[in-house]
């Protein structure tokens, strides 16, 4: 595992996180509105879609797209590249058998370390995104929004939500990688096979299925801190 391997992991993670989170921007807009004003937006996800479109036009559903795509590219870069780096080096340090016996602990430690680093870069961009969604008068482009936040709140405004984002993202990533690893392992055991014995398309199917299970578990675990993050960033530093 050389530098090229880690760079490929980081690039792949950055692209996938950017594309998936960017594509779900309309859902994220509605989720944030519900979190911040549950009295006004009290008709569920579909009802909130309709309320936002009726009041502000369909373009409002893409509010924060730039910050989301940029933020999660950076986050995915450090998260997936970092997980591979920590995981491989921890396993090598423990040795083959001990590394395998402690694989779940390695998943958790690697995910926590990588996500902590990733969140230091994600936090400022997530702060701009949440402010733009919460306040229609706030600049909608990433450069203009960042400039206004810097002018009004200073550097502290970008990191007002660092605590909540760490409590959201670190458990999310730890559970995602750990649950995905365990789910995939159990699927292979149930089928009585291994990745080496299956085709690439079958392995992709296992990865997707275990990823869905892990994603649901991670989303449930991280939801309370996600709500707190939105409320902290709504009005800025402090």
XYZ file of C-alpha atoms in Angstrom:
238
model
C 0.000 0.000 0.000
C 1.843 3.021 -1.301
C 0.928 6.712 -1.510
C -0.946 6.120 -4.777
C -3.318 3.708 -3.036
C -4.176 6.224 -0.328
C -4.631 9.032 -2.863
C -6.965 6.838 -4.932
C -8.972 6.035 -1.790
C -9.173 9.723 -0.907
C -10.210 10.809 -4.409
C -12.841 8.081 -4.662
C -14.211 8.983 -1.232
C -14.278 12.679 -2.059
C -16.094 12.188 -5.358
C -18.657 9.767 -3.921
C -19.419 11.924 -0.869
C -19.674 15.074 -2.963
C -22.005 13.498 -5.526
C -24.277 11.710 -3.049
C -24.590 14.601 -0.602
C -24.968 17.087 -3.447
C -27.732 15.026 -5.032
C -29.590 14.988 -1.719
C -29.396 18.756 -1.230
C -33.211 19.171 -1.594
C -33.745 16.608 1.163
C -31.127 18.329 3.319
C -32.803 21.710 2.807
C -36.144 20.348 3.964
C -34.573 18.463 6.872
C -32.797 21.606 8.069
C -35.974 23.687 7.792
C -37.884 21.116 9.858
C -35.124 21.050 12.485
C -35.028 24.827 12.786
C -38.749 25.615 12.605
C -40.842 22.559 13.379
C -43.914 24.723 14.009
C -43.959 26.111 10.476
C -42.672 22.990 8.746
C -44.811 20.333 10.407
C -46.123 18.357 7.448
C -43.307 15.872 6.986
C -40.739 15.695 4.214
C -43.122 15.826 1.248
C -45.182 18.603 2.820
C -42.059 20.638 3.487
C -40.971 20.205 -0.140
C -44.278 21.709 -1.206
C -44.086 24.553 1.322
C -40.584 25.570 0.258
C -41.411 25.446 -3.455
C -44.673 27.360 -2.990
C -43.040 30.106 -0.913
C -39.624 30.440 -2.554
C -39.655 28.546 -5.833
C -38.042 25.248 -6.780
C -34.590 26.823 -6.813
C -34.719 27.096 -3.022
C -34.390 23.324 -2.824
C -30.821 23.681 -4.095
C -29.807 26.207 -1.439
C -26.343 25.362 -0.156
C -25.477 23.051 -3.047
C -22.036 24.597 -3.540
C -21.110 24.380 0.130
C -22.472 20.849 0.334
C -20.573 19.569 -2.706
C -17.323 21.273 -1.706
C -17.601 20.414 1.978
C -18.322 16.760 1.480
C -15.656 16.355 -1.191
C -13.098 17.517 1.359
C -14.709 15.461 4.099
C -14.841 12.344 1.921
C -11.218 12.842 0.901
C -9.952 12.824 4.475
C -12.488 10.299 5.753
C -11.948 7.504 3.241
C -8.271 8.192 2.685
C -7.755 8.468 6.434
C -9.678 5.314 7.281
C -7.562 3.305 4.854
C -4.357 4.835 6.223
C -5.219 4.222 9.882
C -6.756 0.809 9.272
C -3.801 -0.581 7.315
C -1.180 0.828 9.648
C -2.963 -0.337 12.788
C -3.384 -3.833 11.345
C 0.272 -3.962 10.310
C 1.367 -2.870 13.762
C -0.722 -5.554 15.463
C 0.190 -8.323 13.046
C -2.021 -10.395 10.765
C -3.784 -12.625 13.300
C -4.122 -10.048 16.069
C -5.279 -7.490 13.531
C -8.020 -9.840 12.332
C -9.082 -10.690 15.875
C -9.377 -6.978 16.669
C -10.831 -5.889 13.319
C -13.905 -4.214 14.810
C -11.766 -2.149 17.175
C -9.569 -1.200 14.222
C -12.652 -0.148 12.221
C -13.828 2.045 15.093
C -10.474 3.633 15.877
C -9.667 4.285 12.217
C -13.065 5.816 11.550
C -12.857 8.070 14.624
C -9.383 9.353 13.780
C -10.147 9.966 10.114
C -13.478 11.669 10.788
C -11.994 13.985 13.407
C -9.512 15.293 10.852
C -12.187 15.493 8.139
C -14.531 17.499 10.366
C -11.971 20.236 10.887
C -12.259 20.934 7.157
C -15.993 20.246 6.838
C -17.149 22.450 9.716
C -16.668 25.885 8.049
C -18.434 24.805 4.860
C -21.292 23.208 6.784
C -21.698 26.436 8.772
C -22.120 28.423 5.537
C -24.590 25.847 4.175
C -26.794 25.857 7.261
C -26.833 29.657 7.471
C -27.844 29.942 3.810
C -30.687 27.456 4.309
C -31.866 29.056 7.567
C -31.742 32.655 6.330
C -33.033 33.391 2.792
C -31.383 36.833 2.942
C -27.959 35.260 3.461
C -25.792 35.008 0.281
C -26.553 31.796 -1.555
C -23.152 31.262 -3.198
C -20.341 29.678 -1.219
C -17.724 32.450 -1.750
C -20.168 35.256 -0.928
C -21.585 33.406 2.056
C -18.132 32.652 3.440
C -17.082 36.276 2.999
C -20.168 37.573 4.828
C -19.753 35.086 7.659
C -16.119 36.092 8.074
C -17.081 39.778 8.114
C -19.925 39.424 10.599
C -18.823 36.545 12.851
C -15.089 36.261 12.334
C -13.287 32.920 12.262
C -15.323 31.765 15.245
C -18.468 31.725 13.141
C -17.068 28.973 10.959
C -16.367 26.767 13.970
C -19.369 27.563 16.173
C -20.760 24.118 15.401
C -17.509 22.148 15.763
C -18.646 20.390 18.946
C -21.980 19.230 17.523
C -20.430 18.261 14.187
C -17.881 16.071 15.978
C -20.649 14.457 18.057
C -22.636 13.946 14.861
C -20.008 12.795 12.391
C -17.649 10.709 14.526
C -20.325 8.294 15.848
C -21.869 8.306 12.352
C -18.637 7.268 10.679
C -17.644 4.806 13.395
C -20.979 3.030 13.195
C -21.027 3.173 9.395
C -17.700 1.459 8.909
C -18.121 -0.989 11.789
C -21.684 -2.004 10.879
C -20.834 -2.219 7.174
C -17.879 -4.491 7.930
C -19.898 -6.762 10.211
C -22.884 -6.853 7.854
C -20.730 -7.771 4.849
C -18.902 -10.434 6.856
C -22.204 -11.990 7.985
C -23.537 -11.960 4.421
C -20.491 -13.815 3.139
C -20.738 -16.291 6.025
C -24.442 -16.855 5.353
C -23.677 -17.563 1.696
C -20.772 -19.807 2.665
C -18.324 -17.948 0.470
C -15.706 -15.188 0.487
C -14.943 -12.115 -1.641
C -12.240 -14.013 -3.496
C -14.751 -16.663 -4.574
C -17.378 -14.235 -5.855
C -17.497 -12.134 -9.002
C -16.896 -8.396 -8.930
C -20.601 -7.695 -9.501
C -21.570 -9.983 -6.623
C -19.072 -8.267 -4.341
C -20.499 -4.891 -5.339
C -23.950 -6.202 -4.442
C -22.721 -7.250 -0.999
C -21.076 -3.852 -0.539
C -24.257 -2.006 -1.508
C -26.522 -4.122 0.694
C -24.249 -3.888 3.725
C -23.797 -0.178 3.037
C -27.550 0.425 3.175
C -27.765 -1.348 6.533
C -24.805 0.654 7.847
C -26.216 3.930 6.532
C -29.535 3.456 8.310
C -27.810 2.581 11.590
C -25.424 5.535 11.299
C -28.211 8.006 10.479
C -30.220 6.970 13.540
C -27.194 7.288 15.817
C -26.152 10.711 14.506
C -29.590 12.356 14.254
C -29.740 14.110 17.675
C -26.377 15.825 17.148
C -27.400 16.729 13.588
C -30.377 18.665 14.939
C -28.163 20.429 17.487
C -25.683 21.339 14.735
C -28.408 23.047 12.705
C -29.607 25.061 15.706
C -26.085 26.152 16.693
C -25.239 27.328 13.172
C -28.579 29.050 12.565
C -27.529 32.331 14.121
C -23.758 32.050 14.076
C -21.016 32.120 16.669
C -22.088 31.869 20.284
